[in-house]
XYZ file of C-alpha atoms in Angstrom:
709
model
C 138.188 -110.784 -5.852
C 137.010 -107.842 -3.802
C 136.661 -109.764 -0.531
C 140.318 -111.221 -1.282
C 141.780 -107.515 -1.975
C 139.797 -106.205 1.331
C 141.565 -108.860 3.467
C 145.011 -108.253 1.679
C 144.333 -104.414 2.515
C 143.689 -104.851 6.181
C 146.798 -106.712 6.582
C 148.573 -103.479 6.274
C 149.463 -101.999 9.824
C 147.337 -99.355 11.275
C 150.493 -97.024 12.135
C 150.569 -93.378 11.203
C 152.847 -92.954 8.074
C 153.851 -96.736 7.363
C 154.820 -97.746 3.979
C 154.803 -101.361 2.246
C 158.404 -102.021 3.220
C 157.681 -102.031 6.520
C 154.850 -103.163 6.782
C 156.147 -106.700 5.113
C 158.605 -106.429 7.755
C 156.250 -105.785 10.532
C 153.514 -108.054 9.370
C 154.515 -112.198 8.355
C 150.992 -112.861 7.123
C 152.215 -110.765 4.063
C 154.751 -113.045 3.369
C 152.931 -115.966 3.725
C 149.917 -114.591 1.517
C 152.235 -113.781 -1.261
C 154.170 -117.202 -1.039
C 151.006 -118.910 -1.300
C 149.100 -116.993 -3.797
C 150.767 -116.154 -7.391
C 147.961 -113.243 -7.579
C 148.790 -111.515 -3.973
C 152.459 -111.626 -5.068
C 151.537 -110.066 -8.322
C 149.617 -107.418 -6.740
C 152.402 -106.528 -4.101
C 154.920 -106.232 -6.436
C 152.815 -104.003 -8.661
C 151.995 -101.778 -5.348
C 155.592 -101.662 -4.217
C 156.339 -99.969 -7.915
C 153.239 -97.672 -7.957
C 153.936 -96.594 -4.207
C 154.683 -92.965 -4.121
C 153.896 -91.733 -7.435
C 151.306 -89.309 -8.217
C 147.904 -90.756 -8.897
C 146.180 -88.079 -10.367
C 146.306 -84.105 -9.860
C 144.301 -82.779 -6.764
C 142.894 -79.358 -5.914
C 144.074 -78.287 -2.308
C 141.196 -77.685 0.095
C 142.182 -73.729 0.666
C 145.503 -73.337 -1.121
C 146.324 -70.303 -2.784
C 149.509 -68.848 -4.402
C 150.690 -65.416 -4.541
C 153.095 -64.177 -6.956
C 155.335 -60.569 -7.240
C 155.074 -61.224 -11.319
C 152.616 -63.035 -14.047
C 152.477 -66.772 -12.826
C 153.624 -68.280 -16.165
C 157.343 -67.294 -15.710
C 157.602 -69.450 -12.338
C 155.215 -72.183 -12.854
C 153.432 -74.015 -15.597
C 149.954 -73.430 -15.198
C 146.625 -75.613 -15.798
C 143.214 -74.677 -16.599
C 140.798 -77.222 -15.686
C 137.744 -77.923 -18.185
C 134.515 -75.689 -17.308
C 135.936 -73.309 -15.007
C 137.348 -70.033 -15.223
C 140.058 -70.401 -12.526
C 143.965 -71.715 -13.181
C 146.056 -73.711 -11.146
C 149.889 -74.336 -10.591
C 150.886 -77.778 -12.131
C 153.637 -77.944 -9.617
C 152.651 -79.577 -6.243
C 152.118 -77.548 -3.556
C 155.395 -78.578 -1.482
C 157.348 -77.131 -4.295
C 155.692 -73.628 -5.265
C 157.793 -72.048 -2.590
C 161.333 -73.523 -4.754
C 159.824 -71.638 -7.409
C 159.536 -68.184 -5.141
C 155.956 -68.725 -4.966
C 153.954 -67.784 -1.713
C 151.698 -70.202 -0.682
C 148.439 -69.484 1.807
C 146.026 -71.665 3.223
C 142.293 -70.111 3.717
C 140.541 -72.155 5.921
C 136.886 -71.371 6.081
C 135.360 -72.487 9.711
C 131.490 -72.471 10.586
C 133.085 -71.871 14.284
C 133.615 -68.173 13.391
C 130.124 -67.785 12.170
C 128.526 -69.197 15.455
C 130.809 -66.591 17.190
C 129.595 -63.996 15.258
C 126.001 -64.860 15.682
C 126.514 -65.420 19.544
C 127.764 -61.440 19.677
C 124.865 -60.448 17.677
C 122.664 -62.050 19.918
C 124.358 -60.499 23.292
C 124.572 -57.304 21.551
C 120.607 -57.601 21.095
C 119.615 -58.405 24.790
C 122.517 -56.883 26.482
C 123.116 -53.739 24.323
C 127.093 -54.178 24.196
C 129.491 -55.348 21.547
C 132.010 -58.092 23.070
C 135.842 -57.105 21.494
C 137.956 -60.209 22.507
C 140.884 -57.668 21.729
C 139.940 -56.166 25.376
C 139.236 -59.345 27.323
C 142.066 -60.994 29.315
C 142.966 -64.180 27.393
C 144.360 -65.804 30.601
C 140.872 -65.428 32.321
C 141.062 -67.771 35.099
C 137.610 -68.649 35.196
C 137.504 -69.531 31.544
C 140.148 -71.920 31.931
C 138.699 -73.561 35.346
C 135.385 -74.066 33.319
C 137.805 -76.035 30.343
C 139.108 -78.062 33.292
C 135.769 -78.960 34.143
C 135.431 -81.476 30.870
C 132.248 -79.415 30.174
C 133.636 -78.691 26.774
C 130.815 -79.586 24.598
C 130.323 -76.954 21.882
C 133.641 -75.454 22.157
C 136.151 -75.487 19.245
C 138.562 -78.379 18.947
C 137.935 -79.903 22.434
C 134.341 -80.740 22.382
C 135.033 -84.566 21.511
C 134.875 -87.228 24.193
C 138.788 -87.451 24.303
C 139.490 -83.925 24.314
C 137.220 -83.927 27.463
C 139.273 -86.162 29.370
C 142.312 -84.537 28.480
C 140.771 -81.167 29.548
C 140.276 -83.043 32.968
C 143.613 -84.725 33.154
C 145.934 -81.532 32.002
C 143.700 -78.463 34.066
C 144.988 -75.803 31.399
C 145.512 -72.450 33.565
C 146.437 -70.599 30.617
C 146.537 -69.940 26.821
C 149.747 -71.266 26.411
C 147.872 -74.740 27.539
C 145.393 -74.631 25.255
C 148.157 -74.228 22.298
C 150.135 -77.370 23.597
C 146.829 -79.256 24.177
C 145.489 -78.469 20.337
C 149.487 -79.741 19.523
C 149.550 -82.792 21.508
C 146.258 -84.386 20.871
C 147.413 -86.204 17.853
C 148.270 -89.645 17.111
C 152.423 -89.444 17.125
C 152.813 -87.536 20.207
C 150.071 -89.719 22.182
C 151.622 -93.284 21.147
C 154.889 -91.700 22.034
C 154.059 -90.742 25.430
C 154.926 -87.260 24.918
C 151.174 -86.117 25.971
C 151.110 -87.943 29.136
C 154.746 -86.742 29.939
C 153.467 -82.697 29.352
C 150.481 -83.481 31.595
C 153.028 -85.239 34.261
C 155.504 -82.475 34.154
C 152.354 -80.023 34.290
C 151.523 -80.927 37.396
C 154.965 -81.570 38.829
C 154.566 -85.692 38.958
C 157.741 -85.488 36.750
C 161.018 -83.621 36.823
C 161.530 -80.965 34.436
C 165.155 -80.737 33.095
C 166.945 -78.525 30.489
C 170.298 -79.944 28.723
C 171.424 -76.177 28.597
C 170.420 -73.444 30.491
C 169.786 -71.416 27.457
C 167.014 -74.207 26.846
C 164.907 -72.836 29.609
C 163.355 -69.844 28.404
C 162.624 -71.848 24.841
C 160.936 -74.918 26.737
C 159.285 -73.343 30.051
C 155.411 -72.892 28.524
C 155.818 -76.340 27.945
C 157.467 -77.872 30.634
C 160.793 -78.413 28.816
C 158.992 -80.917 26.293
C 159.658 -80.064 22.551
C 156.492 -79.578 21.070
C 156.504 -77.006 18.473
C 158.638 -76.839 15.041
C 159.362 -73.197 16.378
C 161.009 -74.870 19.392
C 163.145 -76.656 17.077
C 164.115 -73.736 14.976
C 164.847 -71.507 18.287
C 167.204 -74.686 19.766
C 169.220 -74.501 16.645
C 169.681 -70.894 16.555
C 170.395 -70.633 20.406
C 172.747 -73.596 20.695
C 174.021 -74.220 17.297
C 174.529 -70.795 16.267
C 172.352 -71.018 13.217
C 170.867 -67.885 11.585
C 167.046 -68.218 11.336
C 166.895 -69.101 7.620
C 169.286 -71.680 8.575
C 167.585 -72.981 11.223
C 164.170 -73.193 8.945
C 166.200 -75.426 6.703
C 167.082 -77.861 9.725
C 163.528 -78.067 10.398
C 162.440 -78.948 7.008
C 165.358 -81.527 6.575
C 164.030 -82.874 9.678
C 160.679 -83.460 8.337
C 162.146 -85.027 4.961
C 164.644 -87.339 7.476
C 167.177 -87.495 4.887
C 169.814 -89.665 6.619
C 173.167 -88.208 5.031
C 171.728 -84.711 5.679
C 170.782 -85.256 9.159
C 174.323 -86.500 9.552
C 175.799 -83.114 8.036
C 173.600 -81.012 10.325
C 174.001 -83.199 13.602
C 177.714 -82.204 12.943
C 177.326 -78.699 12.040
C 174.984 -78.170 15.029
C 177.530 -79.702 17.534
C 180.529 -77.511 16.191
C 178.360 -74.628 16.207
C 177.381 -75.213 20.119
C 181.030 -75.873 20.448
C 181.991 -72.375 19.278
C 179.281 -70.876 21.574
C 181.200 -72.689 24.810
C 178.927 -75.727 25.043
C 179.683 -79.354 25.423
C 179.839 -80.927 21.675
C 178.876 -84.422 22.967
C 175.653 -83.091 24.948
C 175.104 -80.982 22.040
C 175.190 -84.250 19.857
C 172.605 -85.622 22.152
C 170.231 -82.524 21.873
C 170.320 -82.918 18.474
C 168.996 -86.600 18.529
C 166.494 -85.517 21.055
C 165.322 -82.901 18.452
C 165.197 -85.094 15.677
C 163.003 -87.652 17.953
C 160.460 -84.844 18.984
C 160.683 -83.306 15.361
C 158.789 -86.072 13.821
C 155.773 -85.057 16.302
C 156.650 -81.311 16.518
C 153.423 -79.092 15.600
C 153.196 -75.622 13.604
C 152.787 -73.393 16.948
C 151.321 -70.805 14.827
C 148.596 -73.038 13.532
C 147.953 -74.252 16.733
C 148.116 -70.753 18.190
C 145.314 -69.541 15.928
C 143.170 -72.520 16.659
C 143.539 -71.897 20.602
C 142.354 -68.597 19.937
C 138.849 -69.561 18.603
C 138.920 -71.843 21.304
C 139.284 -69.064 23.940
C 136.516 -67.445 21.894
C 133.780 -70.281 22.389
C 135.205 -70.869 25.826
C 134.450 -67.418 27.096
C 131.078 -67.266 25.053
C 130.124 -70.550 26.740
C 131.270 -69.624 29.829
C 129.617 -65.728 30.536
C 126.767 -65.846 27.598
C 125.867 -69.597 27.598
C 122.541 -68.838 26.621
C 123.415 -66.807 23.307
C 126.609 -69.217 22.742
C 124.024 -72.161 22.761
C 121.427 -70.481 20.660
C 123.927 -69.476 18.173
C 125.233 -73.155 17.700
C 122.112 -74.576 17.507
C 121.195 -71.937 14.780
C 124.184 -73.110 12.766
C 123.365 -76.853 13.483
C 119.652 -76.869 12.778
C 120.006 -79.150 9.813
C 122.162 -81.801 11.886
C 119.630 -83.431 13.918
C 122.165 -85.636 16.014
C 124.308 -82.145 17.029
C 120.935 -80.635 18.034
C 120.102 -83.312 20.121
C 123.333 -83.266 21.881
C 123.248 -79.603 22.280
C 119.586 -79.659 23.414
C 120.974 -82.085 26.196
C 123.888 -79.593 27.263
C 120.938 -77.111 27.466
C 119.553 -78.864 30.289
C 122.789 -79.562 32.076
C 123.319 -75.497 31.762
C 119.846 -75.287 33.379
C 118.520 -73.433 30.319
C 115.101 -74.252 28.846
C 114.868 -74.750 25.179
C 110.938 -73.617 24.330
C 108.907 -74.358 20.990
C 109.018 -71.720 18.751
C 106.766 -68.604 19.753
C 104.634 -66.715 17.083
C 105.755 -63.297 19.021
C 109.050 -64.436 20.412
C 110.900 -66.640 17.792
C 112.653 -65.284 15.105
C 114.427 -67.124 12.151
C 117.271 -68.393 14.044
C 117.070 -69.892 17.777
C 116.837 -67.028 20.103
C 118.130 -66.821 23.728
C 115.850 -64.882 26.256
C 114.960 -64.780 29.891
C 111.235 -64.851 31.541
C 110.840 -64.136 35.162
C 114.640 -65.295 35.566
C 114.369 -68.551 33.703
C 117.022 -68.771 31.137
C 115.417 -69.947 27.886
C 116.130 -70.751 24.276
C 113.576 -69.988 21.992
C 113.677 -72.733 18.964
C 114.095 -70.526 15.475
C 111.060 -70.696 12.906
C 113.402 -70.952 10.382
C 114.512 -74.729 11.308
C 110.553 -75.863 11.177
C 110.454 -78.579 8.664
C 108.072 -77.623 5.531
C 107.970 -73.932 6.298
C 110.882 -72.380 4.481
C 112.827 -68.992 5.518
C 110.993 -66.847 2.835
C 107.576 -67.406 4.673
C 108.748 -66.786 7.702
C 110.635 -64.306 7.336
C 107.153 -62.386 5.735
C 105.438 -63.325 9.216
C 108.782 -61.775 11.202
C 108.676 -58.559 8.921
C 104.580 -58.389 9.504
C 104.966 -58.725 13.224
C 108.182 -56.014 13.419
C 106.012 -53.385 11.095
C 102.827 -53.796 13.206
C 103.828 -55.195 16.589
C 103.137 -58.873 18.196
C 100.094 -60.779 17.134
C 97.091 -60.726 19.572
C 95.348 -63.856 18.878
C 94.433 -65.864 15.806
C 92.100 -63.110 14.326
C 94.930 -60.549 14.353
C 97.336 -63.286 12.667
C 95.454 -64.389 9.947
C 93.981 -60.958 9.534
C 97.735 -59.413 8.810
C 100.204 -61.880 7.612
C 100.523 -62.278 3.541
C 98.630 -65.464 2.443
C 100.662 -65.883 -0.609
C 103.433 -66.486 1.367
C 102.358 -67.963 4.447
C 100.292 -70.848 3.079
C 98.450 -74.138 4.596
C 101.649 -76.100 4.836
C 103.882 -73.226 6.907
C 100.973 -72.631 9.453
C 100.338 -76.197 9.842
C 103.907 -76.779 10.700
C 103.763 -73.699 13.072
C 100.869 -75.436 15.006
C 102.287 -78.484 15.235
C 105.667 -77.058 16.605
C 103.380 -75.099 19.154
C 103.825 -71.716 17.694
C 100.585 -70.380 18.287
C 99.965 -71.782 21.893
C 100.010 -68.487 23.463
C 96.579 -67.964 21.495
C 94.883 -70.244 23.975
C 93.583 -72.621 21.323
C 94.778 -76.330 21.401
C 96.933 -77.549 18.725
C 94.587 -80.366 18.058
C 92.241 -77.490 17.390
C 93.973 -75.345 15.488
C 94.695 -78.657 13.082
C 91.475 -79.998 13.048
C 90.393 -76.842 11.894
C 93.179 -75.588 9.700
C 91.078 -75.390 6.323
C 88.473 -72.820 8.188
C 91.982 -70.605 9.194
C 93.368 -70.916 5.880
C 90.218 -69.522 4.366
C 89.831 -66.906 6.794
C 93.610 -65.849 5.358
C 92.220 -65.713 1.999
C 89.221 -63.590 3.033
C 91.604 -61.448 4.815
C 93.707 -61.263 1.447
C 90.903 -60.235 -0.636
C 89.675 -57.740 2.045
C 93.217 -55.837 1.758
C 93.226 -55.863 -2.280
C 89.506 -54.365 -2.011
C 90.582 -51.795 0.306
C 93.316 -50.649 -2.195
C 91.734 -47.045 -3.101
C 88.885 -47.272 -1.167
C 87.828 -44.370 0.641
C 88.123 -46.485 4.139
C 90.962 -48.220 2.975
C 93.172 -47.435 5.828
C 90.480 -48.412 8.688
C 91.287 -51.829 10.544
C 87.932 -52.923 10.233
C 87.961 -52.945 6.209
C 90.839 -55.641 6.586
C 90.124 -57.551 9.702
C 88.608 -60.791 9.571
C 87.637 -63.251 12.403
C 87.921 -66.887 12.683
C 85.869 -69.116 14.703
C 87.997 -71.814 15.784
C 85.905 -74.472 18.141
C 87.283 -75.369 21.485
C 88.892 -78.928 21.483
C 91.219 -80.532 24.090
C 94.634 -81.301 23.408
C 96.043 -84.323 22.403
C 97.853 -86.585 24.952
C 101.663 -85.957 25.518
C 102.612 -88.806 23.250
C 100.443 -87.442 20.181
C 101.909 -83.820 20.885
C 105.621 -85.396 20.246
C 105.022 -87.171 17.561
C 103.617 -84.007 15.899
C 106.698 -81.745 17.334
C 109.081 -83.868 15.944
C 107.362 -84.076 12.851
C 107.894 -80.279 12.348
C 111.060 -79.306 14.161
C 112.948 -83.227 13.531
C 113.058 -83.984 17.234
C 111.121 -84.004 20.746
C 111.375 -80.425 22.522
C 108.277 -80.629 24.939
C 109.441 -84.074 26.291
C 110.520 -87.533 25.214
C 108.751 -90.620 24.967
C 111.216 -92.893 27.259
C 110.997 -89.457 29.814
C 109.459 -91.865 32.544
C 112.262 -94.156 32.555
C 115.068 -91.387 32.467
C 115.803 -92.102 36.423
C 116.213 -96.369 35.503
C 118.544 -95.316 32.362
C 120.520 -93.120 34.771
C 121.626 -96.140 36.242
C 123.466 -98.068 33.468
C 126.167 -97.426 31.694
C 125.273 -97.044 27.713
C 125.806 -95.577 24.678
C 123.637 -92.970 22.879
C 123.086 -92.931 19.183
C 124.728 -89.586 19.076
C 128.166 -91.111 20.351
C 128.411 -94.000 17.476
C 130.650 -91.968 15.684
C 132.929 -91.726 18.960
C 133.523 -95.388 19.122
C 136.480 -97.062 17.826
C 136.706 -100.078 15.402
C 136.126 -103.041 17.458
C 134.700 -101.471 20.511
C 131.308 -102.957 22.391
C 128.497 -100.627 22.930
C 125.325 -100.946 25.055
C 122.541 -99.626 23.346
C 119.002 -98.583 25.226
C 115.873 -97.486 23.193
C 112.060 -98.716 22.150
C 111.653 -100.109 18.988
C 110.026 -97.865 16.975
C 109.399 -100.386 13.912
C 110.389 -103.796 12.690
C 111.053 -104.381 8.851
C 110.858 -107.812 8.372
C 112.270 -109.279 5.273
C 113.614 -112.911 3.478
C 116.924 -112.930 1.971
C 117.986 -114.348 -1.615
C 118.741 -117.769 0.213
C 115.372 -117.551 1.618
C 116.201 -117.124 5.394
C 114.082 -114.451 7.518
C 115.585 -111.066 8.815
C 114.438 -107.954 10.141
C 115.599 -104.392 10.373
C 114.730 -102.991 13.512
C 114.597 -99.157 14.445
C 115.647 -98.317 17.634
C 114.471 -94.894 19.295
C 116.604 -93.645 22.187
C 117.139 -90.257 24.050
C 119.296 -89.007 20.950
C 117.517 -90.235 17.749
C 117.423 -93.676 16.042
C 119.771 -96.485 15.074
C 119.026 -99.609 12.898
C 120.215 -102.426 13.787
C 120.202 -105.880 11.751
C 118.237 -108.760 13.522
C 119.104 -112.632 12.219
C 116.025 -115.186 12.450
C 117.383 -116.188 16.117
C 117.700 -112.682 17.459
C 114.209 -111.871 16.083
C 112.541 -114.541 17.605
C 114.354 -113.772 20.856
C 113.004 -110.205 20.589
C 109.442 -111.347 19.829
C 109.130 -113.983 22.482
C 111.078 -112.787 25.361
C 110.682 -108.997 25.433
C 107.985 -106.452 25.527
C 108.243 -104.486 22.828
C 106.186 -101.008 24.413
C 109.224 -100.509 26.745
C 112.818 -100.115 26.880
C 115.666 -102.719 25.650
C 119.109 -102.956 25.740
C 120.847 -104.142 22.816
C 124.562 -104.865 23.544
C 126.418 -104.902 20.073
C 130.111 -104.861 18.859
C 131.373 -102.139 16.580
C 132.837 -102.431 13.193
C 134.311 -99.798 11.253
C 135.515 -99.594 7.568
C 136.178 -96.212 6.454
C 132.735 -94.283 7.322
C 130.972 -97.389 7.103
C 129.996 -98.413 10.660
C 128.339 -102.215 11.194
C 126.875 -103.536 14.378
C 126.384 -106.955 15.371
C 124.105 -107.775 17.931
C 125.822 -109.859 20.952
C 123.218 -109.832 23.523
C 119.247 -108.679 24.169
C 118.365 -108.029 27.477
C 115.942 -106.036 29.966
C 117.074 -103.024 31.911
C 117.396 -105.008 34.908
C 120.070 -106.839 33.250
C 121.416 -104.310 31.824
C 122.540 -102.935 34.962
C 125.113 -105.632 35.358
C 126.418 -105.565 31.997
C 130.286 -105.208 31.572
C 131.176 -103.473 27.992
C 134.356 -103.188 26.735
C 134.062 -99.419 25.127
C 136.925 -98.176 22.924
C 136.727 -94.346 21.507
C 137.723 -93.041 18.884
C 140.540 -90.494 18.941
C 140.158 -87.225 16.959
C 142.589 -84.762 16.151
C 143.215 -80.906 14.714
C 142.705 -81.631 10.885
C 145.851 -80.972 9.197
C 144.478 -81.753 5.451
C 141.792 -82.208 3.559
C 141.571 -85.199 1.378
C 140.672 -84.217 -2.375
C 137.360 -84.550 -3.345
C 136.609 -87.273 -5.830
C 134.123 -85.466 -8.802
C 132.420 -87.842 -11.030
C 130.821 -86.498 -14.448
C 127.438 -87.997 -14.872
C 125.305 -87.247 -18.397
C 121.595 -86.569 -17.662
C 119.753 -89.372 -18.668
C 115.817 -90.686 -18.149
C 117.293 -94.597 -16.848
C 117.783 -93.758 -13.237
C 119.360 -97.410 -13.200
C 122.886 -95.680 -13.833
C 122.374 -94.239 -10.526
C 121.621 -97.070 -8.406
C 124.668 -98.827 -10.163
C 126.868 -95.931 -8.908
C 125.101 -95.892 -5.397
C 126.365 -99.854 -5.213
C 129.578 -99.184 -6.555
C 129.753 -96.094 -3.798
C 128.854 -98.576 -0.956
C 131.298 -100.825 -2.347
C 134.262 -98.654 -2.220
C 133.531 -96.639 0.714
C 136.986 -94.386 1.547
C 137.895 -91.090 2.937
C 137.649 -88.860 -0.057
C 134.460 -86.511 -0.566
C 132.146 -87.419 -3.386
C 131.032 -84.751 -6.040
C 128.558 -85.916 -8.449
C 128.366 -83.503 -11.464
C 125.159 -84.144 -13.569
C 125.491 -82.856 -16.992
C 122.921 -81.917 -19.655
C 122.416 -79.379 -22.882
C 120.781 -76.900 -20.231
C 122.680 -76.806 -17.710
C 125.047 -78.644 -15.143
C 123.872 -79.338 -11.531
C 126.659 -80.067 -8.834
C 125.792 -82.259 -5.729
C 127.914 -82.653 -2.896
C 127.154 -85.721 -1.077
C 127.821 -86.441 2.334
C 129.228 -89.657 1.156
C 132.983 -90.712 1.049
C 134.815 -93.009 -1.227
C 138.131 -94.672 -2.133
C 139.810 -93.760 -5.315
C 139.538 -97.599 -6.343
C 136.026 -96.593 -7.465
C 137.109 -94.523 -10.678
C 138.107 -98.177 -12.686
C 134.479 -99.337 -12.013
C 132.373 -96.108 -12.940
C 134.163 -96.189 -16.553
C 131.732 -98.997 -17.041
C 128.899 -97.023 -16.438
C 130.063 -94.236 -18.878
C 130.942 -92.208 -15.827
C 133.944 -90.176 -15.886
C 136.202 -88.376 -13.459
C 136.181 -84.637 -13.717
C 139.772 -83.179 -14.413
C 141.273 -81.733 -10.944
C 144.063 -79.443 -10.400
C 146.339 -78.493 -7.876
C 146.546 -75.261 -6.436
C 144.471 -72.115 -7.426
C 146.882 -69.169 -7.789
C 145.687 -65.241 -6.930
């Protein structure tokens, strides 16, 4: 049964690189389970036999192999069904053994953010930033990083990295390289990261076993951080060639005991020949072996650190343009947008709703009367569409700014900018500068659309007319009667409807002063919470959906709005009664919860419901998730489904996806006679789903290993 299998799987200690044999030795409950349950014992025996075997072929997310002769002479190839590409049948680890070069090409959206920011800077300031000419050790940039205000900065925006930036206080590029290399499970658990920080600030002594090590280890304060340092040490002290040093690095990664013993002696003998103490050399080799398990590739970290510097430079010197670029890239991710909108406030930058004469498709950086402003991009409006917005922008660029609503309806292309587009612009406040209230425009939207239609007809009739170019021929007037504006809450509601979140304010703004006195967690920070953490959420009840379970018990799903978004909490009958009897649902309420994480699925169990007054005294044990440099992307699981009118299959598939939550991205290929559609879902699954989907007639698409060039 799934529940028993799940309980057994959770007995495996959560340690980096642990295997079944070590798990059995470290967790006595596994032995107890196997002794008491024959089925569990059988599963364990099968698991031992299967561990380490290849489960299936998979494609590396960014792997490309390059050869100096036809690939089939060096490796067997494989052609996946329905695709034109080829792949090597050899695993990526072994292609170098047959004289192939493997490259990993990573596509990072941060590069697009940087390019977008550079375009905005060039547009506003008339200059193109060339990072080659900038000082990569600019002290002001590193002082800024040291404040911990790193939201939006590549690789260092998580809560853990913000804390590390404040502790480490990097003062140069080398420190950033080390930050990225050390902020991983191994170095953190071994104490390497803490040791690095202490040595940098002179609170721990820096020593070198041999004077020759100083030039190699000085940039990292005597700590062996990188694989390249391991190679340099082996070459400098042990007399190995560079090729031999690389073989040592690889051997350390594989940890073959006999091979390590042989290399240890070879290193000591080589050190002796260079006049070094052989026993001290053996101790150094043992130290290298200890650190090599955590050693990171410096070239990888340096490349990432370069992008970290670029984003830091842009945010420090050009914050308005940088934040506008980030908002453009993340416009469809409401949770992130809300975080960055808060960051704008901390940077004293005002986010304004879209403006029909100043906004573009993307978010725009601007300054009005000394006030730094980011205008919302009209391309992010819900229900508008890029084609319609581009049509309006092109009209504005060709004929100048729109003077009023008459000018707007007379000039736009009504076939592109239809009722839905104009309605969405009005809700967002794009026409505010025309002097009409949003209420007036939305209440008389039919009158405006009719005027657009008349203008289109006039343009058509003017073609070929003797007076075709005269403004009088194609200008129409729209009579918009004056009406009082909506109240603030109504404006906020229609803004959220068109923009996805609040811009002009927030329904909880009047409680901000009180909320600032409480330590609580925002809905946008849920992904940063670790399994087993507690959290205190504060928000206003948006909606309560009451339901009855199969056993006849009453429960409810409460949708709670906070300053960054919405969360859903499950309320059992006793909690629902408590909420309805003891609290004013029109005011913010605090919920203390326990977080349980299973793969990418997060559960929140309510521990306590309380008022803001009581929440000020509440003690909450918050544990943050640790996030690291991505070294490898898990292979997506692709499921092929034949198109059929019965939706039951897809509903059953959704149930299985929720049952088999894991870490592999899920792709669904819907196949039909006319065409195939590939859906890249945001869901992640465990490979265990593959057995059960077969019963639904769904099968796994064939995978390949490494795409050759």
